[in-house]
Coordinates of C-alpha atoms and ligand atoms in Angstrom, one line a residue:
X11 CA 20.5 -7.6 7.0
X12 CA 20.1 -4.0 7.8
X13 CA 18.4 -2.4 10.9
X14 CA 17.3 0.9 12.2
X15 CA 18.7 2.2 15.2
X16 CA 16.8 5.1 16.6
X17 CA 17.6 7.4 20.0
X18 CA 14.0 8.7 20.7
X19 CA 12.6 11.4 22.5
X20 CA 13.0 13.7 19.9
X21 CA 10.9 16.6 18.5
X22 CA 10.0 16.4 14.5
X23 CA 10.1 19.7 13.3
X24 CA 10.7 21.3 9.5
X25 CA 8.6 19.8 6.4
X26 CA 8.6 16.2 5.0
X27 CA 7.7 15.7 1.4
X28 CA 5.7 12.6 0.3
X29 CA 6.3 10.4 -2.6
X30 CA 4.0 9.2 -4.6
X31 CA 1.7 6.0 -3.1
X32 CA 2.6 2.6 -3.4
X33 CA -0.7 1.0 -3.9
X34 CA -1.6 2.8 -6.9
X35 CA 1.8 2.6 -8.4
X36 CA 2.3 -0.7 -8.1
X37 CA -1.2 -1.1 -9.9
X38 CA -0.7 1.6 -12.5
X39 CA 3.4 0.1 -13.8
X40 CA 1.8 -3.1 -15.0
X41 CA -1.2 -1.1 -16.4
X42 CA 1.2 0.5 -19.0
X43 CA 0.9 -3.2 -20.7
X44 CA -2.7 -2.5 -22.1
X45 CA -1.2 0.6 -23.9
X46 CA 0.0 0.3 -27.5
X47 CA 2.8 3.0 -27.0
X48 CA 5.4 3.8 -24.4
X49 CA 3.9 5.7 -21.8
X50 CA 6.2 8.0 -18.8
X51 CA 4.8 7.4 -15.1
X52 CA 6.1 10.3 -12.9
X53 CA 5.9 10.5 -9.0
X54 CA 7.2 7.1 -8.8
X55 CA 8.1 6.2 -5.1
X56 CA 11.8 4.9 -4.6
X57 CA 10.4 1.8 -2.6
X58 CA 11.3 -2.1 -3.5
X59 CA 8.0 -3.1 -4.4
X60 CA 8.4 -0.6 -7.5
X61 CA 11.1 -2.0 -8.0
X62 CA 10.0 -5.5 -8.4
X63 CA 6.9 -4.2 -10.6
X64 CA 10.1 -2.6 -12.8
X65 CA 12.2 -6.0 -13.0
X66 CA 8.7 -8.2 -14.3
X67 CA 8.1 -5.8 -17.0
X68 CA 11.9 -5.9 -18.0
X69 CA 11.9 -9.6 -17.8
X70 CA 8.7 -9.8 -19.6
X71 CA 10.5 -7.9 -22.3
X72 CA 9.1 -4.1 -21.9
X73 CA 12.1 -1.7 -22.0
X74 CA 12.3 0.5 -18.6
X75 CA 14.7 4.1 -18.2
X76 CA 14.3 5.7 -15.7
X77 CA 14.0 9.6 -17.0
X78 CA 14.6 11.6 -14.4
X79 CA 13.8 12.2 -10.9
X80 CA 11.2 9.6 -10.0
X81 CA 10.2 9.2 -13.2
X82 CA 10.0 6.1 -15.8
X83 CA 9.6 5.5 -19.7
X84 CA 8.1 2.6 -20.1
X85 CA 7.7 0.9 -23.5
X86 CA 5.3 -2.0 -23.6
X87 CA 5.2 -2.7 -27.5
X88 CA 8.5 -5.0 -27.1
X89 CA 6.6 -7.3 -24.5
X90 CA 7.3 -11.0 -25.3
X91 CA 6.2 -12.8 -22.5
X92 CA 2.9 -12.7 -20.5
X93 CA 4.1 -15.2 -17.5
X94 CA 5.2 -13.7 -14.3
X95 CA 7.6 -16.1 -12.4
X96 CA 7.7 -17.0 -8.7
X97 CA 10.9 -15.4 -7.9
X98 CA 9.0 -12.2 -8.5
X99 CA 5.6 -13.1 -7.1
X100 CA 6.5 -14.0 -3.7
X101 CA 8.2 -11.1 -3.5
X102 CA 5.2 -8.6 -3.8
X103 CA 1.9 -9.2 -3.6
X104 CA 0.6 -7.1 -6.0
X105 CA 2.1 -8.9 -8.5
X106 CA -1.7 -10.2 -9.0
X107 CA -2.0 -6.5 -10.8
X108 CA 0.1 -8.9 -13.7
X109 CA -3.3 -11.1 -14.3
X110 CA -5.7 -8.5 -14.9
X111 CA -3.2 -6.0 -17.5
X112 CA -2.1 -9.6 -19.1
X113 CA -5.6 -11.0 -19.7
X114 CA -6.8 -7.5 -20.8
X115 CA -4.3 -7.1 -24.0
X116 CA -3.2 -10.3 -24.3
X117 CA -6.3 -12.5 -23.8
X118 CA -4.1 -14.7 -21.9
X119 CA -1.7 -14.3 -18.5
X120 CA 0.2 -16.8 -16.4
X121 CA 1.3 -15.0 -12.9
X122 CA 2.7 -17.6 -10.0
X123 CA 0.2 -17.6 -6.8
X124 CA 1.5 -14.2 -4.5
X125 CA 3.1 -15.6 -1.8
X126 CA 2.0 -16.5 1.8
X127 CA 1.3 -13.6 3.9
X128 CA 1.3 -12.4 7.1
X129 CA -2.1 -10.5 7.5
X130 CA -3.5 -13.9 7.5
X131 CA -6.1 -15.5 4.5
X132 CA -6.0 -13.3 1.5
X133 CA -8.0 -15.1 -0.9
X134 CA -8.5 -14.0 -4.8
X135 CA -11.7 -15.6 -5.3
X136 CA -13.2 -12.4 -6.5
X137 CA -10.6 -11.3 -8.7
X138 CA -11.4 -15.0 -10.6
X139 CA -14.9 -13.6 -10.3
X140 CA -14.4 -10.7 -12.4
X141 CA -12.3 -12.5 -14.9
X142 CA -14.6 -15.4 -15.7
X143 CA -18.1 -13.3 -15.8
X144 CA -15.6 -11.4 -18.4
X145 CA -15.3 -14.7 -20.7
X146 CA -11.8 -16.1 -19.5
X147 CA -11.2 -19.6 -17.6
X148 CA -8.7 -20.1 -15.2
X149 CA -6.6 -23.1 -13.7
X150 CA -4.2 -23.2 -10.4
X151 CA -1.9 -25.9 -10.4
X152 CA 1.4 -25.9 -9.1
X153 CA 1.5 -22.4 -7.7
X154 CA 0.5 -20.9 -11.0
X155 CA -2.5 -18.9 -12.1
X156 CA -3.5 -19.7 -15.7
X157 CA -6.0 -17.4 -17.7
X158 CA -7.1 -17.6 -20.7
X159 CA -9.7 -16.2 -22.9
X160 CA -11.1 -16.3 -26.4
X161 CA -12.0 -12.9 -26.7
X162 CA -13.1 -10.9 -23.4
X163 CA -16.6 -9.1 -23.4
X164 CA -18.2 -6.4 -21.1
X165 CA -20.1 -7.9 -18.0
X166 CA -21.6 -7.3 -14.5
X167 CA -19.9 -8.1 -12.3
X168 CA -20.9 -8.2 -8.4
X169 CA -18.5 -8.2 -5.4
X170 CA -19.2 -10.1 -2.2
X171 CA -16.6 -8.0 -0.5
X172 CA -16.1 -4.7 -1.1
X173 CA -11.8 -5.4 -2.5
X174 CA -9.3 -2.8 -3.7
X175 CA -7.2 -5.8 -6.0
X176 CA -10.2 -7.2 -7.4
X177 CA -11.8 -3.8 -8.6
X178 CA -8.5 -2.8 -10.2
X179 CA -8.2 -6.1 -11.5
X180 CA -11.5 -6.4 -12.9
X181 CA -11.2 -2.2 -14.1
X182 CA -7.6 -3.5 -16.3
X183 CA -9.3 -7.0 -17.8
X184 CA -12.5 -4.9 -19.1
X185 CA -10.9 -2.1 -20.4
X186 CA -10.5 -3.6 -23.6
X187 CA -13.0 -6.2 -23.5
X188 CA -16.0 -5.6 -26.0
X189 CA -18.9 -3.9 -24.5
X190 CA -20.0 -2.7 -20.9
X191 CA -19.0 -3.5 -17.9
X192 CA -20.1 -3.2 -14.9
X193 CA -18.5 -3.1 -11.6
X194 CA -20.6 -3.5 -8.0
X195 CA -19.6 -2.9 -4.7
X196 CA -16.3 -1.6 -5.5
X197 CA -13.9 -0.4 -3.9
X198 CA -13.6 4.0 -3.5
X199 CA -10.1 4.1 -2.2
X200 CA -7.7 7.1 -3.9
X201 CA -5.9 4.6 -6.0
X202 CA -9.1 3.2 -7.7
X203 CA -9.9 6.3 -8.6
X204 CA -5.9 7.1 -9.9
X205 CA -5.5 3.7 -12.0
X206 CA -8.8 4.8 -13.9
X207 CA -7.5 8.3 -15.0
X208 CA -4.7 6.9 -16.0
X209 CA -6.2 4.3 -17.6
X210 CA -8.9 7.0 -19.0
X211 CA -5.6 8.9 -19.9
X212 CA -4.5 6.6 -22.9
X213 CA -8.1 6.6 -23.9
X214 CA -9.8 4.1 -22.3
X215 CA -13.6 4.8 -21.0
X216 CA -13.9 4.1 -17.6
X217 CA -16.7 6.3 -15.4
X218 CA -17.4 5.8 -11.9
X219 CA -14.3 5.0 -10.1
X220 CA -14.5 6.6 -6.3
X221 CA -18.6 5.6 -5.9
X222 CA -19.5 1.7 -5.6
X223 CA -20.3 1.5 -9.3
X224 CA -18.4 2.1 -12.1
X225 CA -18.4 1.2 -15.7
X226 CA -15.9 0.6 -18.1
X227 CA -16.7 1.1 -22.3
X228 CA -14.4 -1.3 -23.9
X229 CA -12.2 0.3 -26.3
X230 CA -9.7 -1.2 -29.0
X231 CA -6.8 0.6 -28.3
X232 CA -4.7 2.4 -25.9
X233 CA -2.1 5.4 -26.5
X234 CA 1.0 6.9 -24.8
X235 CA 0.7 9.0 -21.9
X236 CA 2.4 10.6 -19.1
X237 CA 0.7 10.4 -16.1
X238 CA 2.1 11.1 -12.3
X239 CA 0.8 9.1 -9.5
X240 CA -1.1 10.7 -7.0
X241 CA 0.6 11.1 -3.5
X242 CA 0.9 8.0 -0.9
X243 CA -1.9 9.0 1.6
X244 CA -0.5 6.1 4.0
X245 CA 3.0 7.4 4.2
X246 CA 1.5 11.1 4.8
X247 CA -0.9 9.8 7.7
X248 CA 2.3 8.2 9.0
X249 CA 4.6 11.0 9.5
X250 CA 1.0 13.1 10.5
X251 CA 1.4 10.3 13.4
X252 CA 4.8 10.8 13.7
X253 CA 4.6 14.3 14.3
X254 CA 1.9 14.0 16.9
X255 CA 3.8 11.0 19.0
X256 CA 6.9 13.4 19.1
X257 CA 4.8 16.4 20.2
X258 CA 6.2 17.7 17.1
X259 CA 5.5 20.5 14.8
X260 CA 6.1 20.3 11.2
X261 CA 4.5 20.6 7.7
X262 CA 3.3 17.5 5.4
X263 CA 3.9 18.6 2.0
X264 CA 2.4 16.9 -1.4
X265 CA -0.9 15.4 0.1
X266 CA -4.3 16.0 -1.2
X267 CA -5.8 16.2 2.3
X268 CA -9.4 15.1 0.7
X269 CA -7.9 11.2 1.0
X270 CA -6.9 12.1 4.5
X271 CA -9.8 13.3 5.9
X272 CA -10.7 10.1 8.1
X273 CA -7.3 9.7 9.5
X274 CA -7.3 13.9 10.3
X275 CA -10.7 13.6 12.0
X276 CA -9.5 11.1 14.4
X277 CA -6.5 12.6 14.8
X278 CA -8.4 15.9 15.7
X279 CA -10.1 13.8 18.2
X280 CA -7.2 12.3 19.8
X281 CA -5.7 16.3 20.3
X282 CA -3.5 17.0 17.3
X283 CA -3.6 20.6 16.0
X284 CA -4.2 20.4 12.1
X285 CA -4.3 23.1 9.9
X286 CA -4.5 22.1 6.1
X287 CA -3.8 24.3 2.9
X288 CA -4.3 23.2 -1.0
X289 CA -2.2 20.4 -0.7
X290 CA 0.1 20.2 2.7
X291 CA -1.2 20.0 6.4
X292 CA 0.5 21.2 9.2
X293 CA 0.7 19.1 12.1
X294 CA 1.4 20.2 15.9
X295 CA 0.7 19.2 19.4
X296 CA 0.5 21.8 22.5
X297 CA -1.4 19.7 24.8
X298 CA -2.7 16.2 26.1
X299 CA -3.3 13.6 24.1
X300 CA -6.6 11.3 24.6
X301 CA -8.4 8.2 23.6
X302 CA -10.3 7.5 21.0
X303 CA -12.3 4.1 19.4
X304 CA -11.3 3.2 15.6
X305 CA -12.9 1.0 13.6
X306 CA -11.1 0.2 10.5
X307 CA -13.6 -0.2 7.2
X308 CA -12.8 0.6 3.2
X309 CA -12.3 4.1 2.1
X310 CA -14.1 6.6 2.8
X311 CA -13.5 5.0 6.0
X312 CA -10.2 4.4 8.4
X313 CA -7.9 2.8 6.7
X314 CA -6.5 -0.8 7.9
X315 CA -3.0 0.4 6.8
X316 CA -3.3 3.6 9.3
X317 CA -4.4 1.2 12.2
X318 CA -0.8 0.2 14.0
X319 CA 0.3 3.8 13.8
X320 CA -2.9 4.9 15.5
X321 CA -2.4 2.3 17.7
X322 CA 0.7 3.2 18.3
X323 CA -0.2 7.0 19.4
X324 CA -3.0 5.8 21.2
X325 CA -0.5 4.0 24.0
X326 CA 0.8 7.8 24.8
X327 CA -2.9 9.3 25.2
X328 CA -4.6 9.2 28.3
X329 CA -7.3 6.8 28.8
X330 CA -8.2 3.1 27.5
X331 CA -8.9 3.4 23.6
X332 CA -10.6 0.5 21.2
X333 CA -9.6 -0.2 18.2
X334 CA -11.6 -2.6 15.9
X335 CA -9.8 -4.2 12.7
X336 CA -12.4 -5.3 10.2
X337 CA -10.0 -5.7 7.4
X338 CA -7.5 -8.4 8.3
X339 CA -7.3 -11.0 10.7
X340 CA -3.8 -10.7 11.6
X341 CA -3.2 -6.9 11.6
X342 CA -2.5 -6.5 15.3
X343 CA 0.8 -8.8 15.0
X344 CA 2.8 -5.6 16.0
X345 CA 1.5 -5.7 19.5
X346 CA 3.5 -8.4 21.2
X347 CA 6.2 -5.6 20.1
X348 CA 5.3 -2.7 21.7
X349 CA 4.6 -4.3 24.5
X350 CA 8.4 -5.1 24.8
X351 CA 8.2 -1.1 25.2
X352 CA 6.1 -1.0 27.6
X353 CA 2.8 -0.6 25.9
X354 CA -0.4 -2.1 27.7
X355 CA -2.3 -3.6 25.0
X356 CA -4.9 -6.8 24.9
X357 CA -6.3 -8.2 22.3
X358 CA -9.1 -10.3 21.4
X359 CA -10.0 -11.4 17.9
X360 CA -10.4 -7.8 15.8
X361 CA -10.4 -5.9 18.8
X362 CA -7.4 -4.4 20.6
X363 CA -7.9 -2.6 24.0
X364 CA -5.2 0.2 24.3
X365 CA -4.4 1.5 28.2
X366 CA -2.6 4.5 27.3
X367 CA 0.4 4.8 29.7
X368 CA 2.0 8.5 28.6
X369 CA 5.5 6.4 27.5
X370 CA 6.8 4.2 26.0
X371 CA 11.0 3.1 26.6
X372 CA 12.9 1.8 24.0
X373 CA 13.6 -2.2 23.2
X374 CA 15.1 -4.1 20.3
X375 CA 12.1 -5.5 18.4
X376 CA 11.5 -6.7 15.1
X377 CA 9.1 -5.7 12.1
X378 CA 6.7 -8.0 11.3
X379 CA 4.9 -6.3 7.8
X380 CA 5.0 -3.1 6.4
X381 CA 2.8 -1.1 8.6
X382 CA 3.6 -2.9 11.8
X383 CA 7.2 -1.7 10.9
X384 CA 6.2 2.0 10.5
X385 CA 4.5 1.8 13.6
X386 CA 7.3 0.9 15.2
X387 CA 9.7 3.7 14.0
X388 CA 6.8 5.7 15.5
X389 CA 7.1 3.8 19.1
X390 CA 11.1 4.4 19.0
X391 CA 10.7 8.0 18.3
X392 CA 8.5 9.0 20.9
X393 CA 10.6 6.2 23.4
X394 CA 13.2 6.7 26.1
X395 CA 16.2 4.8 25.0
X396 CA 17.1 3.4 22.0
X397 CA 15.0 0.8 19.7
X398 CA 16.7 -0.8 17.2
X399 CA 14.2 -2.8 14.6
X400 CA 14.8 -5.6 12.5
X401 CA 13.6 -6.8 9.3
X402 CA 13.5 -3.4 8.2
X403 CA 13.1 -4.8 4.6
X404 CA 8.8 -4.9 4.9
X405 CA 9.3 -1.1 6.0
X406 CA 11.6 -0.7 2.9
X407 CA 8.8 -2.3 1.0
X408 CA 6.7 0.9 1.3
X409 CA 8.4 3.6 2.3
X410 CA 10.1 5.9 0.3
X411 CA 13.6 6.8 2.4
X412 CA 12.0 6.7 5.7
X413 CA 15.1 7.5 7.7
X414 CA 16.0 10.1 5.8
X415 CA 12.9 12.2 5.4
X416 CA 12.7 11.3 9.6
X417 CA 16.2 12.5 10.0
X418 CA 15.4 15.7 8.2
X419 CA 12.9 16.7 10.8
X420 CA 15.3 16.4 13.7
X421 CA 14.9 12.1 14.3
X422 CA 18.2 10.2 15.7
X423 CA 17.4 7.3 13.0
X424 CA 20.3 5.3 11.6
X425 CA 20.3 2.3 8.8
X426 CA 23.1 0.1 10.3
X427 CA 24.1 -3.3 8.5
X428 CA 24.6 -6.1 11.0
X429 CA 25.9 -9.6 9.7
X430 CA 23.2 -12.5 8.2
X431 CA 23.5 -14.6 11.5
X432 CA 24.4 -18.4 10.2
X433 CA 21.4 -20.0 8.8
X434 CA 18.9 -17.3 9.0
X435 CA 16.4 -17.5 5.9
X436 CA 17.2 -14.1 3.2
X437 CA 14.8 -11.4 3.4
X438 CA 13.8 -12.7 -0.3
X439 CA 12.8 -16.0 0.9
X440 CA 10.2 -14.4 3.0
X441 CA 6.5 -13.7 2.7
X442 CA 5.6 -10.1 0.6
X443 CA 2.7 -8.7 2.6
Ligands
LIG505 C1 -4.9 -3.7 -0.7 O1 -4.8 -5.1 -0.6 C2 -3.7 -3.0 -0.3 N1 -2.6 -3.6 -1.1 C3 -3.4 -3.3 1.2 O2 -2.3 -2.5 1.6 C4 -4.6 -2.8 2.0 O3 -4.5 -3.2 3.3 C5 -5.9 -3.4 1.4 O4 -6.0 -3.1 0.0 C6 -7.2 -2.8 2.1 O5 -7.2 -1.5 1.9 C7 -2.4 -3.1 -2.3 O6 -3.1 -2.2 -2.8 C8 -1.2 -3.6 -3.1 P1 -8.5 -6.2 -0.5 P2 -5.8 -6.1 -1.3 O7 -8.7 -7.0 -1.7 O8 -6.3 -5.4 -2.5 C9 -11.1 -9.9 1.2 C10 -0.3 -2.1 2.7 O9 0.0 -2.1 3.9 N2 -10.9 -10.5 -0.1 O10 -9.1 -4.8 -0.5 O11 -5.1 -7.4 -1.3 C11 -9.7 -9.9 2.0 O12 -9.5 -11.1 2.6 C12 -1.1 -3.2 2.1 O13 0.0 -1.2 1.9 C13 -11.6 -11.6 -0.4 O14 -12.3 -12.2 0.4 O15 -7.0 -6.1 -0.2 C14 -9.9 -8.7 2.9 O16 -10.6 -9.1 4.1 C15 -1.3 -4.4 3.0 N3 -11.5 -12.1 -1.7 C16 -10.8 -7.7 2.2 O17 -11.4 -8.5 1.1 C17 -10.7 -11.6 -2.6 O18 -10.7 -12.1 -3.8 C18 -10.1 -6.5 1.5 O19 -9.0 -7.0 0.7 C19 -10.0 -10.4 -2.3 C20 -10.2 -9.8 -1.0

């Protein structure tokens, strides 16, 4: 079990480069399925949920080399399987991307039920929506998802929730399903809008993506391609928040700062200096920092996976902020953490009351998901003291060499192993996010 040790109080200064973004990578690997020839994905992020996307198409049969920096030929036409495993499932959650690319070339896919989770309920009713208005049936029994379809055809297909995994899902079953289809309320987020041009690139005809509508031509075949994935807007709002928390100054390179735009506004607001160019941003503080109220909504809006790093920076402003999580129930797990650091923070249901306090003093705490992690790296940075976190592994998840991109800029950030202590349950056996 590793952990991060980190002496705060720190500046971050210099440049950080981001990777490409995990959401639409792990979407776009088992999209390579549909094609008919290899395709090469660049800007792949170094992060162990790629990883896992890698190891199901190996074990499904698809041969994987990595090709340089980042970079991956994949050659689906090999593929002799179309069942994804639990081992792998509970690992990532995304592995539901494995249903949709399945069913769309193969007419058939058998993916285990992604494991439990600690945002709380994340049902897939709408991704079995969009597969059975497109002709296929589905069973769950014992953990597994079972679809299968005589031949697929072009639909409409309305969501009652406006979802990122069921619009993608429902984008890779109907790209090859004869006919139109049509796609309501769907989700805008960057990575919708990446998975159809790359999808577009081997030829498929799919217009729309980035409004609430978008419609997908069935076509009969797909072709190589190389393709790079667009930059992680998450990580870059991250180290934007980083930066601030530290009263930092440094530049965020490879970002399209259109996909940033509501996390820059509020960070404006809150009294970070931005300047952007084409496609970096830099990022500086020179004065107070103050409240601000977030509500957290789908793209174009704030993003639920910006809202403990927000949070975060909002217990060193001045003044009592609200923040408002509309997206999952359990997002605001983190909290019981930083108060161990001296952050005065209630909560009640989807709303979390932040008292800023100026400071925060460092504690041993322990990650709870993904962003709840980054948000604590934040906390320790900007802390007296030293934090050390645990279950680094959910940061690891989705973050491409955190430490060492913070450690560039000036952070005191060390990976240090410590000992499994007797009986505790392996990273593996817990619950992807
Ligand atoms: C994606 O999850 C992201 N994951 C999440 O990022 C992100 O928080 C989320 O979108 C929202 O932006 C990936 O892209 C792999 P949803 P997803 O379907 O697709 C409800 C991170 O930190 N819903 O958009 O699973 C659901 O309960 C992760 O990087 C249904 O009711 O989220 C939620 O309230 C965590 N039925 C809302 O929709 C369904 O069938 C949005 O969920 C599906 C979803």
């Amino acid at each position: 079990m590793d952990k991060f040790v980190i002496r705060g109080g720190r500046r971050l200064e210099g440049e950080v480069v981001i990777s490409g973004a995990k959401n639409a990578a792990v979407a776009i690997l088992p999209a390579v399925i549909l094609s008919d020839e290899p395709c090469i994905i660049e800007n792949v992020p170094s992060i162990s949920d790629v990883n896992i996307c890698l190891q199901i198409l190996e074990e499904m049969g698809a041969d994987v080399r990595s090709v340089g920096k980042d970079a991956y030929l994949i050659d689906p036409t090999s593929i002799n399987k179309v069942c994804v495993p639990y081992e792998y499932a509970r690992k990532m959650r995304a592995s539901y991307y494995f249903l949709g690319a399945l069913l769309g070339k193969f007419n058939k896919a058998r993916v285990s039920m992604p494991g439990g989770c600690p945002l709380g309920d994340r049902p897939i009713d709408q991704h079995l929506k969009a597969f059975s208005a497109l002709g296929a049936e589905y069973t769950l029994s014992q953990g597994m998802i079972d679809l299968k379809a005589d031949k697929l055809r072009g639909s409409q297909i309305f969501f009652d929730v406006v979802t990122v995994g069921a619009t993608m899902n429902a984008m890779l079953a109907a790209v090859k399903a004869e006919g139109l289809t049509i796609i309501e309320n769907a989700a805008k987020e960057p990575h919708i809008v990446d998975l159809a041009n790359f999808l577009n690139s081997m030829g498929a005809n799919i217009m729309g993506a980035g409004t609430d509508v978008i419609k997908v031509r069935g076509v009969d075949k797909l072709y190589g391609t190389t393709y790079s994935v667009i930059p992680d807007q998450i990580e870059a709002g991250t180290f934007m928040v980083a930066i601030a928390a530290t009263k930092g100054d440094a530049i965020v390179k490879n970002i399209i700062p259109k996909h940033l735009e509501s996390i820059t506004k509020k960070l404006e607001k809150i009294g970070v200096n931005i300047e952007q160019y084409d496609d970096s941003m830099r990022v500086w503080v020179d004065g107070p920092l103050v409240k601000a109220n977030i509500k957290t909504a789908p793209h174009p809006g704030f993003p639920t996976d910006m809202q403990s790093q927000i949070a975060t920076l909002l217990t060193l402003a001045e003044g009592t902020s609200i923040i408002t999580e509309n997206i999952w129930e359990q997002r605001f797990r983190y909290v019981d953490e930083l108060r161990r650091m001296g952050a005065d923070i209630t909560v009640n249901g989807k709303i979390a009351l932040i008292e800023g306090t100026g400071k925060l003093m460092g504690a041993p705490v322990k990650a709870c998901d993904l962003r709840a992690g980054a948000a604590l790296i934040i906390a320790g940075l900007a802390a007296s003291g030293v934090t050390e976190i645990e279950d680094i592994f959910h940061i690891e998840r989705g973050y491409d060499c955190m430490e060492g991109k913070l450690r560039a800029m000036g952070a005191d950030i060390e990976k240090v192993s410590v000992p499994d202590k007797p009986n505790a349950k392996s990273e593996n056996t817990k619950a992807a996010v």
